[in-house]
XYZ file of C-alpha atoms in Angstrom:
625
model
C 86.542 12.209 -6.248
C 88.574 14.217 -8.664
C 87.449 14.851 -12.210
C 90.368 12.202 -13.335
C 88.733 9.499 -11.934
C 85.316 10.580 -13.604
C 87.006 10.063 -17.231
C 88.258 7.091 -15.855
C 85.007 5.629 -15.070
C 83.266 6.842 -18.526
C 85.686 5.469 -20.406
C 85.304 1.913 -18.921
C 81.834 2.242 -18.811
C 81.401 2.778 -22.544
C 83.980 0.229 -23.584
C 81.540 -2.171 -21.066
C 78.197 -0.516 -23.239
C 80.131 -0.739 -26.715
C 81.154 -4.124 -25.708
C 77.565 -5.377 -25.024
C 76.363 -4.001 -28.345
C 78.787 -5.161 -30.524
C 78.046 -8.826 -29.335
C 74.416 -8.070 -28.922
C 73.158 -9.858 -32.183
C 75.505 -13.037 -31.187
C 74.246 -13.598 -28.111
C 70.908 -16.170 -29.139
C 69.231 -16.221 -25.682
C 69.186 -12.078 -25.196
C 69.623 -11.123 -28.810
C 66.369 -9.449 -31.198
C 65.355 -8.973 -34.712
C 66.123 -5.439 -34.642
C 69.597 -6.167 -33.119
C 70.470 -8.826 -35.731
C 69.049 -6.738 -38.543
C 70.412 -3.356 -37.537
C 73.974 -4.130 -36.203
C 76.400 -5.833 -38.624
C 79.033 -7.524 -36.269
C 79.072 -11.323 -35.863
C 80.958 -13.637 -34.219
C 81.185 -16.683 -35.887
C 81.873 -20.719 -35.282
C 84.346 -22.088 -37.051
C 84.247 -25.078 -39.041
C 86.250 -27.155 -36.516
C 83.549 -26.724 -34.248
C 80.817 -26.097 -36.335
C 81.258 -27.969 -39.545
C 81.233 -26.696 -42.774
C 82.890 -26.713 -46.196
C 86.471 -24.781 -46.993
C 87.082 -23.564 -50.476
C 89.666 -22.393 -52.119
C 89.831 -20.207 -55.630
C 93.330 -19.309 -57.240
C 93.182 -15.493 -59.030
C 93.896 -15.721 -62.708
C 96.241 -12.332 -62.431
C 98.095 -13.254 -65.926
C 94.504 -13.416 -67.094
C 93.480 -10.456 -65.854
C 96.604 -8.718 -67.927
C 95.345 -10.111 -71.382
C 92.135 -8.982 -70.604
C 93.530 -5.599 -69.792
C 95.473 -5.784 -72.901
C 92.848 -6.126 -74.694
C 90.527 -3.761 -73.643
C 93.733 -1.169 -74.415
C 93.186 -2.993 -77.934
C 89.734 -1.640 -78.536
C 90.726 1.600 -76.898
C 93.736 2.149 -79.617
C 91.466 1.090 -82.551
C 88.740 3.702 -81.420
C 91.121 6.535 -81.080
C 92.841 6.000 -84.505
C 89.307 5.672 -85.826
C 88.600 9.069 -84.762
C 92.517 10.337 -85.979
C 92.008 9.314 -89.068
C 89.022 10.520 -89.736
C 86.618 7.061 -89.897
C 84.670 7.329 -85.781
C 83.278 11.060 -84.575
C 81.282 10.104 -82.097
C 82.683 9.338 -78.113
C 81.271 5.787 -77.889
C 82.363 1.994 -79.288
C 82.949 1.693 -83.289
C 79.463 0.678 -84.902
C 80.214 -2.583 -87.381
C 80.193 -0.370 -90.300
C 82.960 1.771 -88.894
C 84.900 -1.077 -87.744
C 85.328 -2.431 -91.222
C 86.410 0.806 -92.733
C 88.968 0.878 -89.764
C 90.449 -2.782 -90.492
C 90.993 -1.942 -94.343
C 93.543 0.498 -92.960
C 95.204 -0.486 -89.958
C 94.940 -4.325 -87.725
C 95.322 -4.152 -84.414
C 96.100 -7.427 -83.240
C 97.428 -9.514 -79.498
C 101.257 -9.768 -79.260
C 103.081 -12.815 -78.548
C 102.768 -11.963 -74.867
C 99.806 -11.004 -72.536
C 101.101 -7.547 -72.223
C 102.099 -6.971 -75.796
C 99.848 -5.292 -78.816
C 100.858 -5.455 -82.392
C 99.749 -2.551 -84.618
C 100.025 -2.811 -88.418
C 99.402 0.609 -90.586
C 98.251 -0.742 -94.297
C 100.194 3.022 -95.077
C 103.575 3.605 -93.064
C 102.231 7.079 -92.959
C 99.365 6.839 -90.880
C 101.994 5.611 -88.120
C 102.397 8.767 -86.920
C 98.974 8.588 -85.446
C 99.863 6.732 -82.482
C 101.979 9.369 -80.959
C 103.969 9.471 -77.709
C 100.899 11.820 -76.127
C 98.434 9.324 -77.160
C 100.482 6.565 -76.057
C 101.201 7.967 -72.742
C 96.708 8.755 -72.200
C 96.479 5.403 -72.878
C 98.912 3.771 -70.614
C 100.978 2.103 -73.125
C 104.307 1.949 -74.426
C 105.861 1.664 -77.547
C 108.173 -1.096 -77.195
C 109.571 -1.880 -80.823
C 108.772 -0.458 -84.428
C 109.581 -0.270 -88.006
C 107.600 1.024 -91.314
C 104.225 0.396 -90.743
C 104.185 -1.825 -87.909
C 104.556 -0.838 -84.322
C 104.579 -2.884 -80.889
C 103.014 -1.657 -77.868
C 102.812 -2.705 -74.478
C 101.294 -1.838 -71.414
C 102.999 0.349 -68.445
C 104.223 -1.852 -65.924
C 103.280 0.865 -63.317
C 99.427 -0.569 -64.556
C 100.591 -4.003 -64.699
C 101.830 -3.739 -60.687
C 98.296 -1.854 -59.666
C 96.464 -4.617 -61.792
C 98.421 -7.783 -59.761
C 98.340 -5.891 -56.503
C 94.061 -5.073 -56.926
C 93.143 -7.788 -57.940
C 92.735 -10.443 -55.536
C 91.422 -7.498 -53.180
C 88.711 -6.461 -55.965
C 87.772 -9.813 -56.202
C 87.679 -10.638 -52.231
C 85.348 -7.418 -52.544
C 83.325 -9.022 -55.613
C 83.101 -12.579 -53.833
C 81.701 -10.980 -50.749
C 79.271 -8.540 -52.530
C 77.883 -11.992 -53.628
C 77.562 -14.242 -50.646
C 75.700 -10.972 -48.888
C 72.950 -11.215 -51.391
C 72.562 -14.896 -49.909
C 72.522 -13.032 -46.877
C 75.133 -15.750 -45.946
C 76.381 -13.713 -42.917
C 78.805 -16.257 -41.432
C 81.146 -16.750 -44.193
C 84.864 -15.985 -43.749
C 86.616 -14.696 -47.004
C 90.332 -14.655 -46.328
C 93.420 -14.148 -48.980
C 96.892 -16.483 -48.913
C 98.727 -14.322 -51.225
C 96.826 -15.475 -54.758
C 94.677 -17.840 -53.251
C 91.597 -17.139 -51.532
C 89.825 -19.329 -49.230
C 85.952 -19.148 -48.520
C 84.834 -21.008 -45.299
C 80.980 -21.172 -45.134
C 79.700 -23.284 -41.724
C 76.928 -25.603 -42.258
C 76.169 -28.826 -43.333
C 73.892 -28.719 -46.271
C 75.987 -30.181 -49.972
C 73.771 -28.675 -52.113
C 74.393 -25.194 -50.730
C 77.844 -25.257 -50.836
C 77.553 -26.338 -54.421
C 75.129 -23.371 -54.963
C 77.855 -20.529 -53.282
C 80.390 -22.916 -55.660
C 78.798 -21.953 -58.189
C 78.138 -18.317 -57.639
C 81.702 -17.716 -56.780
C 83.476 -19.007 -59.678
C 81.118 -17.356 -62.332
C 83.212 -14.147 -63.994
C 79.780 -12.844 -64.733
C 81.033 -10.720 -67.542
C 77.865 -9.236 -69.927
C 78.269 -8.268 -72.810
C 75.873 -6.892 -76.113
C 77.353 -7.475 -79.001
C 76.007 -7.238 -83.014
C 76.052 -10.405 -85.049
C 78.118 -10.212 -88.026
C 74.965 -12.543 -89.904
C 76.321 -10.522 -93.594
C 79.607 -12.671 -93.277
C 80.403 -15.712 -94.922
C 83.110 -16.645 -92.379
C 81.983 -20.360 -91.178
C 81.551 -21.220 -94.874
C 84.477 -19.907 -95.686
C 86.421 -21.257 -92.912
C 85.132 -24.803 -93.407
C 85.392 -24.845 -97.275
C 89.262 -23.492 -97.227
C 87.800 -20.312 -98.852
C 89.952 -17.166 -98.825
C 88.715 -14.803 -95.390
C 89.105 -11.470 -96.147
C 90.899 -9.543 -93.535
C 92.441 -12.561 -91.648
C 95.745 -12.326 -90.606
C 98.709 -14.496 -92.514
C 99.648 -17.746 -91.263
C 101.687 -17.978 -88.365
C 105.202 -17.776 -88.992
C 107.042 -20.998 -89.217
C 103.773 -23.108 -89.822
C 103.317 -25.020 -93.153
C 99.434 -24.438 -93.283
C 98.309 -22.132 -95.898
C 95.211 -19.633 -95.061
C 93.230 -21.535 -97.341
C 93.469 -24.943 -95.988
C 89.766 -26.462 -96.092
C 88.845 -27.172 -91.659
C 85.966 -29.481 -91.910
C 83.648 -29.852 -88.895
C 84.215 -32.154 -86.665
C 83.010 -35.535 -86.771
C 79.309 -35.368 -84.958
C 78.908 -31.278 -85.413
C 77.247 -30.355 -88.945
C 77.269 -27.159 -90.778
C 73.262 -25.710 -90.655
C 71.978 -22.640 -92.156
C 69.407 -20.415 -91.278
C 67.634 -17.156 -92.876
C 68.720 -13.890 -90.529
C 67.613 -10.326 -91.128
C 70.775 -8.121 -91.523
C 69.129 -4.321 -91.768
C 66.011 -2.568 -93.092
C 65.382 -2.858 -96.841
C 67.866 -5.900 -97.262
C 67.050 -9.150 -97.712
C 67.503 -12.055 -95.329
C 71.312 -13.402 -95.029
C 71.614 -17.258 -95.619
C 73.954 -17.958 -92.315
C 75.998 -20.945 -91.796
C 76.562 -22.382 -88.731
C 78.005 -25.493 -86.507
C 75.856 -27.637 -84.748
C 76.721 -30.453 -81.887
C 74.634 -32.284 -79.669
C 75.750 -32.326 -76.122
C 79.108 -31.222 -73.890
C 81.111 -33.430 -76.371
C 79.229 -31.889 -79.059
C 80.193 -27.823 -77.657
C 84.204 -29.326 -76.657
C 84.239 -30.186 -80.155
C 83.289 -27.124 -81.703
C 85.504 -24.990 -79.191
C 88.433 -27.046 -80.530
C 87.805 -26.338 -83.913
C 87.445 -22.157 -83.049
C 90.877 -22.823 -81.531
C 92.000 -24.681 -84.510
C 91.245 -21.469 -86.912
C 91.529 -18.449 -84.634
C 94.322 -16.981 -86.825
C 92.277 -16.986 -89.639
C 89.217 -15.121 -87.916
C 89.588 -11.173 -89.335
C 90.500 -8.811 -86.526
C 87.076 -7.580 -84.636
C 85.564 -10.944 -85.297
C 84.845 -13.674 -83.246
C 83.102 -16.899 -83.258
C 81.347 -17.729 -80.023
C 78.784 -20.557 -78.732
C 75.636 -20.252 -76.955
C 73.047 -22.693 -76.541
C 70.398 -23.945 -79.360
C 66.995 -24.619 -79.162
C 66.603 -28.320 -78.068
C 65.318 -30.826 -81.204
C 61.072 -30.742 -81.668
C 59.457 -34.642 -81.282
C 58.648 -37.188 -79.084
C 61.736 -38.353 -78.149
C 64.341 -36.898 -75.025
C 65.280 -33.811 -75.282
C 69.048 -33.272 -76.617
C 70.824 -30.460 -75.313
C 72.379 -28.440 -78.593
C 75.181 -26.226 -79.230
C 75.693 -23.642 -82.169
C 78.202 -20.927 -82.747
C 77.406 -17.439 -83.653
C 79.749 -14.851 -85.747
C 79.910 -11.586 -83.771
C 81.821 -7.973 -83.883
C 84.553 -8.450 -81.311
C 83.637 -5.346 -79.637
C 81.079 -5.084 -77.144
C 78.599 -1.785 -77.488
C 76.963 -2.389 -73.821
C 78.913 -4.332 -71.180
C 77.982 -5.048 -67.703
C 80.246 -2.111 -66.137
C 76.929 -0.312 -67.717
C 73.514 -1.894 -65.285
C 72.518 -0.838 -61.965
C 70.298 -3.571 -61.055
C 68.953 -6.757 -61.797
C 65.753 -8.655 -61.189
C 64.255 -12.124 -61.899
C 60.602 -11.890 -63.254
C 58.501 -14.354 -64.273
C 56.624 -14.076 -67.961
C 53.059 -14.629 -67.529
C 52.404 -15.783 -70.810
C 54.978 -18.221 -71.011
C 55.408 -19.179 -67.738
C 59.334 -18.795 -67.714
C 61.868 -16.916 -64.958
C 63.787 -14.007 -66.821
C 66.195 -11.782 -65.385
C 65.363 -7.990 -65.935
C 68.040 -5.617 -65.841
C 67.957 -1.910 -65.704
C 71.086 0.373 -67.093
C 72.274 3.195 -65.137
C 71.770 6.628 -67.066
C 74.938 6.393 -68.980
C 74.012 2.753 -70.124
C 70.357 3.249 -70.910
C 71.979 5.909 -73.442
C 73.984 3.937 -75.079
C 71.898 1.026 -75.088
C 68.727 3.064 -76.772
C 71.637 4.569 -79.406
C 72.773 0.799 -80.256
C 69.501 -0.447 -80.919
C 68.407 2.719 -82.939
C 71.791 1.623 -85.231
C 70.985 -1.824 -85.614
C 67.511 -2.318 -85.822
C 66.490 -5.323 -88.078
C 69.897 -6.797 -86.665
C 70.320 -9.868 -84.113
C 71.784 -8.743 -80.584
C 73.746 -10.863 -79.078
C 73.299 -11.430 -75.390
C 76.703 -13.094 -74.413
C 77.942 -14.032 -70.651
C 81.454 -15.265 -69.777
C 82.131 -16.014 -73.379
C 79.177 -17.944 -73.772
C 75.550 -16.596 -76.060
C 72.755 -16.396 -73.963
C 70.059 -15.510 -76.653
C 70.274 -13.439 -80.114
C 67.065 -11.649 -80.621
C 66.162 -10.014 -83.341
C 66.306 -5.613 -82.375
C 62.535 -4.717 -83.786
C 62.863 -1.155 -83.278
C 65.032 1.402 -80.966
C 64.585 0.569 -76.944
C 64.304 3.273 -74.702
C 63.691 3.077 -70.943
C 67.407 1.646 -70.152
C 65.175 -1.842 -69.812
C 66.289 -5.480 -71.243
C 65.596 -8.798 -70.147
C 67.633 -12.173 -70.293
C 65.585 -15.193 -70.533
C 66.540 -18.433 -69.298
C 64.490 -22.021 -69.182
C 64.435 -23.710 -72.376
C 63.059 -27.431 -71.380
C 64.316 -27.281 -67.895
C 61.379 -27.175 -65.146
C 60.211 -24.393 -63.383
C 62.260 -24.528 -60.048
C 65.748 -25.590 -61.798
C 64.901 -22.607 -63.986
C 63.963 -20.350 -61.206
C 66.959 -21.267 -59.250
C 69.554 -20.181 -62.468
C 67.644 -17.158 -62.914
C 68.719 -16.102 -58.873
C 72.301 -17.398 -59.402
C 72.374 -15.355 -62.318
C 71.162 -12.102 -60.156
C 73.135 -12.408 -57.735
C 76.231 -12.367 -60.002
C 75.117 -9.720 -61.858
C 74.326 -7.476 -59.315
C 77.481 -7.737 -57.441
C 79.752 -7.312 -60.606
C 81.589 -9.283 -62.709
C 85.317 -10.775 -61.071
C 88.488 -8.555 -61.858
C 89.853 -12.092 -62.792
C 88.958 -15.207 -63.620
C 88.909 -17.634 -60.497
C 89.675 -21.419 -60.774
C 89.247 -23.562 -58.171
C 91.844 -25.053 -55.915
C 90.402 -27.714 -52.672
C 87.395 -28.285 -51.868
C 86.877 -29.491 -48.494
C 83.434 -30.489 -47.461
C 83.895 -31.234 -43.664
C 81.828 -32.202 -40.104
C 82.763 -30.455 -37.193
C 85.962 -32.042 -35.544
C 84.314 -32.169 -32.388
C 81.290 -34.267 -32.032
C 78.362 -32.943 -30.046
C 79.038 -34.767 -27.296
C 82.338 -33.487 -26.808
C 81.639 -29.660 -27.578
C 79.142 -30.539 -24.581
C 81.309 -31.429 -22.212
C 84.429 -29.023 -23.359
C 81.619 -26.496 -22.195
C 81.022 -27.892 -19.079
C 84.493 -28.236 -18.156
C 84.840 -24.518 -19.034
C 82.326 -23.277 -16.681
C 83.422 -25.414 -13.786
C 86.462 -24.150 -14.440
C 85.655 -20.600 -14.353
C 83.484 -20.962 -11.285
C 86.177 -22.818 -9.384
C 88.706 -19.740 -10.377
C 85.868 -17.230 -9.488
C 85.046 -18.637 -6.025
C 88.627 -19.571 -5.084
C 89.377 -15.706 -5.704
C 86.558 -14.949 -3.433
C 87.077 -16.669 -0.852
C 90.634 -15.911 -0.607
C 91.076 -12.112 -1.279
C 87.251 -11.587 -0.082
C 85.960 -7.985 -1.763
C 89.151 -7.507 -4.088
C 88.734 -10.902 -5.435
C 85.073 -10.180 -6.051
C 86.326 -7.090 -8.221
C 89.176 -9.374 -9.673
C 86.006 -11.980 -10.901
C 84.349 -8.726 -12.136
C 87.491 -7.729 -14.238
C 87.565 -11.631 -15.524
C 84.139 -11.285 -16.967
C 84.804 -7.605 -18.333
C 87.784 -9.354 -20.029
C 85.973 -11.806 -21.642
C 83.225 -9.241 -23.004
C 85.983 -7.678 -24.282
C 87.396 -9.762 -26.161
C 84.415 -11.918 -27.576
C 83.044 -7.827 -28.749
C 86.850 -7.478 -30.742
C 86.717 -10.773 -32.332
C 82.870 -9.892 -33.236
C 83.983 -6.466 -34.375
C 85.951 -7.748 -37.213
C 83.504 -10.720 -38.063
C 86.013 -13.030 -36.836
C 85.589 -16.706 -36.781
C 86.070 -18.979 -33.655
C 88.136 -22.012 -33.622
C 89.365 -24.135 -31.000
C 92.982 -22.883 -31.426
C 91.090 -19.373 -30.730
C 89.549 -20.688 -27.663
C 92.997 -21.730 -26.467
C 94.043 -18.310 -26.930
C 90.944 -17.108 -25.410
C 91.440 -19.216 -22.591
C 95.008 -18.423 -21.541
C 94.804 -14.529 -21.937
C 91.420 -15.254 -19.106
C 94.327 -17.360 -17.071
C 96.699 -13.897 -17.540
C 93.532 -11.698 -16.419
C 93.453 -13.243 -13.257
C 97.651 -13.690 -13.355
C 97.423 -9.628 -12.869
C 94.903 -9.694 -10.672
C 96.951 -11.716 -8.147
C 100.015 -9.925 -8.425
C 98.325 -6.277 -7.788
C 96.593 -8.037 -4.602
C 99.633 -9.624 -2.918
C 102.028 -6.721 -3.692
C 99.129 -4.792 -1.805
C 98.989 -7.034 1.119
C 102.902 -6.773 1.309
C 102.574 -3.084 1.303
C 99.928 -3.248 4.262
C 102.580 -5.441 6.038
C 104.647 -2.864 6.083
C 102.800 -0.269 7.973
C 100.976 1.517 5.204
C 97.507 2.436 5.711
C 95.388 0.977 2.862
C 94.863 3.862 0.628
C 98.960 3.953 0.531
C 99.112 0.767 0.114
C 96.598 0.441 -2.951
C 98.761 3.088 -4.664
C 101.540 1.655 -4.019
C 100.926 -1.996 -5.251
C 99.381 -0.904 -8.490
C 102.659 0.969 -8.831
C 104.881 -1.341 -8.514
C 103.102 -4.440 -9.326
C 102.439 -2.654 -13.142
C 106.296 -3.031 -14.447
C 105.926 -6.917 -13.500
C 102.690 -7.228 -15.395
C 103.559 -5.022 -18.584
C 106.895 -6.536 -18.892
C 105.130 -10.265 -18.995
C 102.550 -8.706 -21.320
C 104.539 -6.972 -23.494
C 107.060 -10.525 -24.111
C 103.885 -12.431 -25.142
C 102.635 -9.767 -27.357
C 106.083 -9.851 -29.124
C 105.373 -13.919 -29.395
C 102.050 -13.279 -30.911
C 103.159 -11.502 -33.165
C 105.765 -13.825 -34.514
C 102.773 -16.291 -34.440
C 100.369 -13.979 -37.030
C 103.521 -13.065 -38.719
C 104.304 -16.151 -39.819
C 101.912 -18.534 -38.989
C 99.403 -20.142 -41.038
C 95.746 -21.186 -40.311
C 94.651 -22.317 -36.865
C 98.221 -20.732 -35.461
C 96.730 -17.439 -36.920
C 93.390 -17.717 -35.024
C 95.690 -18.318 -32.025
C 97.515 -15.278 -32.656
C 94.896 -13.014 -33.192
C 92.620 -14.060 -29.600
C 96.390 -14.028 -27.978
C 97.080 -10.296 -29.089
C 93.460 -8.809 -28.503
C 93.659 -10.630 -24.869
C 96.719 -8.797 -24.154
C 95.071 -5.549 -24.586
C 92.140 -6.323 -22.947
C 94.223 -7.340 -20.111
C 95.865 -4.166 -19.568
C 92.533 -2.530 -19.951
C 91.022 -4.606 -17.300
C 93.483 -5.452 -14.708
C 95.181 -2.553 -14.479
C 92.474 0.315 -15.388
C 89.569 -1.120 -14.502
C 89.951 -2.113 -11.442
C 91.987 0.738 -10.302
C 88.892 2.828 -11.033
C 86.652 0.703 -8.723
C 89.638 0.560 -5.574
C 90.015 4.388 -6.135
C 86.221 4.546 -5.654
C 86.250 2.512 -2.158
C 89.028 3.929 -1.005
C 88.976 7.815 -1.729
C 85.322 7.892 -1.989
C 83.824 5.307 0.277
C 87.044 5.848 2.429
C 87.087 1.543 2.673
C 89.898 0.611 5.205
C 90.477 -3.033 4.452
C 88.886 -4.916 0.858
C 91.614 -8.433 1.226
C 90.783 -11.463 2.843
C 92.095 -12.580 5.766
């Protein structure tokens, strides 16, 4: 044999071997611990034959923008802090700075989510935002007069933003469902929308992954503003120094009185607000309930324009009501700065612990070296201050900072009156999101299919049956009638199929009965070729050639036939995943990986094996009678 052949055979031989491992940890009678835990392909059921629940989350990319706007907002303020003369360090504005910063310039949201309004309180100090500044910053000056000056972001970030994010959050969506270890879970995008199919039957579980998924999981630390007067201000029609004017073309004056709503009161409580100074009286709204938190969210809508830039008014959740009656679920707002001095971009881990004197779950989270800095630096500025703990919008806790924490350690607790387990179980959900990241966009959620497999058991049964009486008539009929090559035609058959179960495990795909119809013709092709390269070698023997001639000659010739067929249906599937949708993309895909594996097989494979019995066994005759 020449050294040709010898490639030949080592190639097929480790595409057999690759084959084999690759569906290894699939296989449930032959497969191991080690192979399951060690090699990451699956291949996967899908929820026509398995069951299983489909869901489907639309991207928030216009979301995304605003938030990106507004993160360029805090950027701007903290570099003209720093031109004029007010911020010299590298980090986030401190409150104090903050407030010298707003007596001089407001930098405020523009009318659209891509546009930022800057107004100088000196039409000098508008030279500060200069074209070089501008251009680090990846904004654009987009109007200006005097003292005032609109910006807007590049649309070259705007593009990369819409184009990233539904891959960043396929990417953030998946980081999550692996900490489930939920292995067989197909993630796929429809332009905006992506879908989530997770096989099973278990409702609660699904709701569980529903949960995780949608969560933005955005942390934030941010200082309570507890030396302002804004809720009293706010609700008496008090003058709020710093807010912005009234909108243009409304009729409501800044000082209009906006009462709490009916069922939410005004509280007050004593909070410490620095070393050396007294406790702040701090008022507050409190509601009872989700009607009682809707309520007060309405009425922070209802006065945002008066809130003073790097302000806001958030709500978190109260300490339920002391006494022997049910416990009352309560909701308060708290007045923070706007910007955030330790974010979630800033911890490396997360854990859920347990306090042992209490008895509660608490997640522990550790900063990476940069956060741990900045974190220790914060709480060495604001000691004697409440911290605000605040995810997706909403206040977690506000504890008091006692003195400067080192160690790049911090804890959010979790529980209130809820029981153990229910408290146990948000303290995971919460880890999970935070340790996979917070979404590049807000997700909200499209259908929600909860479905049984469309096959019953019963059926699946008997499809299998048929499928293996169908294969073993096929086998034995080529067998019988082409004798040894039809033994090495069955042999190319089963190759085939290890094939192409191995591709479709490669790339964890799913299978679904429109992929086992795929699956099933490209088999019927496999055995197609096989027939063609054995009767255009029996015509060849009829013509006087001795058999060695004769296999040379039918591969030959029989090859243009078979690649020409092939290379029509690959064009077709192609079409299919082109522009098909769903079940006629499952098709597709089995359709075009058969195709190669047909070539591989039918043509290569078996050529190696009739080279070796007829050059090096020197065979004279391998066709039935």
């Amino acid at each position: 044999m020449n050294r040709g052949w010898y490639w030949r055979l080592g190639t097929v031989l480790a595409a057999v071997v690759a084959a084999f491992v690759i569906l290894w940890p699939s296989l449930p009678r032959v497969s191991t611990a080690w192979a399951r835990s060690h090699i990451p392909f699956r291949l996967n059921e899908g929820l026509d034959i398995r069951g299983g629940a489909r869901l489907s989350y639309d991207v928030q990319i216009e979301q995304a923008i605003a938030e990106r706007r507004n993160a360029r907002m805090d950027d701007v303020r903290d570099q003209l802090a720093r031109d004029l003369g007010i911020h010299r360090g590298t980090g986030r504005l401190t409150p104090d700075e903050g407030n010298r910063l707003a007596q001089r310039v407001s930098v405020r949201a523009g009318g659209s989510n891509r546009e930022i309004r800057v107004r100088f309180t000196q039409a000098a100090d508008a030279s500060k935002l200069s074209d070089e500044v501008l251009t680090r910053l990846a904004l654009r000056r987009s109007s200006g007069s005097g003292n005032e000056v609109a910006l807007t972001l590049k649309q070259d970030e705007v593009t990369q933003l819409e184009e990233n994010a539904v891959r960043q959050a396929i990417q953030t969506i998946s980081n999550r469902v692996d900490e489930l270890a939920v292995r067989e879970t197909s993630i796929t995008a429809r332009g905006e929308t992506i879908v989530v199919e997770v096989p099973g039957q278990d409702r609660a579980y699904f709701d569980q992954i529903r949960e995780i998924i949608r969560r933005t999981a955005r942390l934030e630390f941010k200082i309570l503003a507890d030396d302002s007067s804004l809720i009293d201000e706010l609700v008496q029609g008090q003058a709020v120094t710093g807010a912005a004017p009234a909108a243009q073309g409304t009729n409501t004056p800044a000082n209009t009185p906006h009462p709490a709503p009916e069922g939410v009161t005004v509280e007050y409580e004593s909070s410490p607000v620095g070393p050396g100074r007294p406790n702040a009286t701090v008022a507050f709204l409190m509601g009872n309930g989700a009607e009682g938190r809707q309520k007060i969210l309405q009425w922070i809508e209802s006065v945002r324009a008066q809130i003073p830039e790097g302000r806001q008014i958030l709500v978190g959740k109260a300490d339920r009501r002391e006494g022997t009656g049910p416990a009352v679920e309560r909701w308060r707002t708290y007045v923070v700065y706007a910007t955030a001095q330790v974010d979630g971009s800033m911890i490396s881990d997360a854990q859920v612990s347990v306090d042992p004197q209490e008895n509660r779950p608490f997640v522990s989270l550790t900063f990476n070296p940069h956060g741990a800095e900045v974190f220790a630096r914060v709480t060495e500025d604001n000691v004697k201050k409440r911290f605000a703990i605040v995810l997706d919008e909403r206040v977690n806790s506000a504890p008091v900072i006692q003195t400067r924490i080192a160690g790049g350690q911090a804890r959010i607790t979790l529980g209130g009156d809820s029981d153990f387990q229910q408290t146990m179980r948000e303290a995971n959900e919460l880890m999970v999101v935070l340790r996979a990241g917070a979404l590049p966009a807000p997700l909200s959620e499209g259908k929600q299919d909860f479905i049984g497999p469309t096959l019953g058991s019963d059926t699946i049964r008997h499809a299998r049956n048929a499928m293996i009486v169908g294969i073993a008539l096929v086998l034995t009929f080529m067998a019988v009638y082409y004798g040894a090559a039809g033994w090495i035609a069955n042999g190319a058959v089963l190759v085939n199929l290890l094939l192409q179960l191995a591709a479709l495990a490669l790339f964890s795909a799913t299978i679904t009965l429109p992929g086992l119809a795929g699956l099933a013709l490209t088999v019927g092709m496999s055995v197609d070729n096989n027939v063609l390269i054995n009767e255009r070698i029996r015509e060849e023997m009829r013509a006087g050639k001795s058999f060695r001639a004769a296999v040379d000659a039918g591969y030959n010739h029989a090859f243009t036939a078979i690649f020409d067929g092939h290379v029509t249906t690959f064009i077709s599937g192609v079409v299919l995943l082109e522009y098909g949708t769903g079940p006629v993309k499952g098709f597709a895909v089995t359709l075009l990986i058969g195709i190669i594996a047909n070539l591989f097989t039918g043509v290569f494979a078996t050529r190696v094996v009739f080279d070796y019995l007829v050059r090096g066994l020197r065979v004279k005759h391998l066709l039935g009678k």
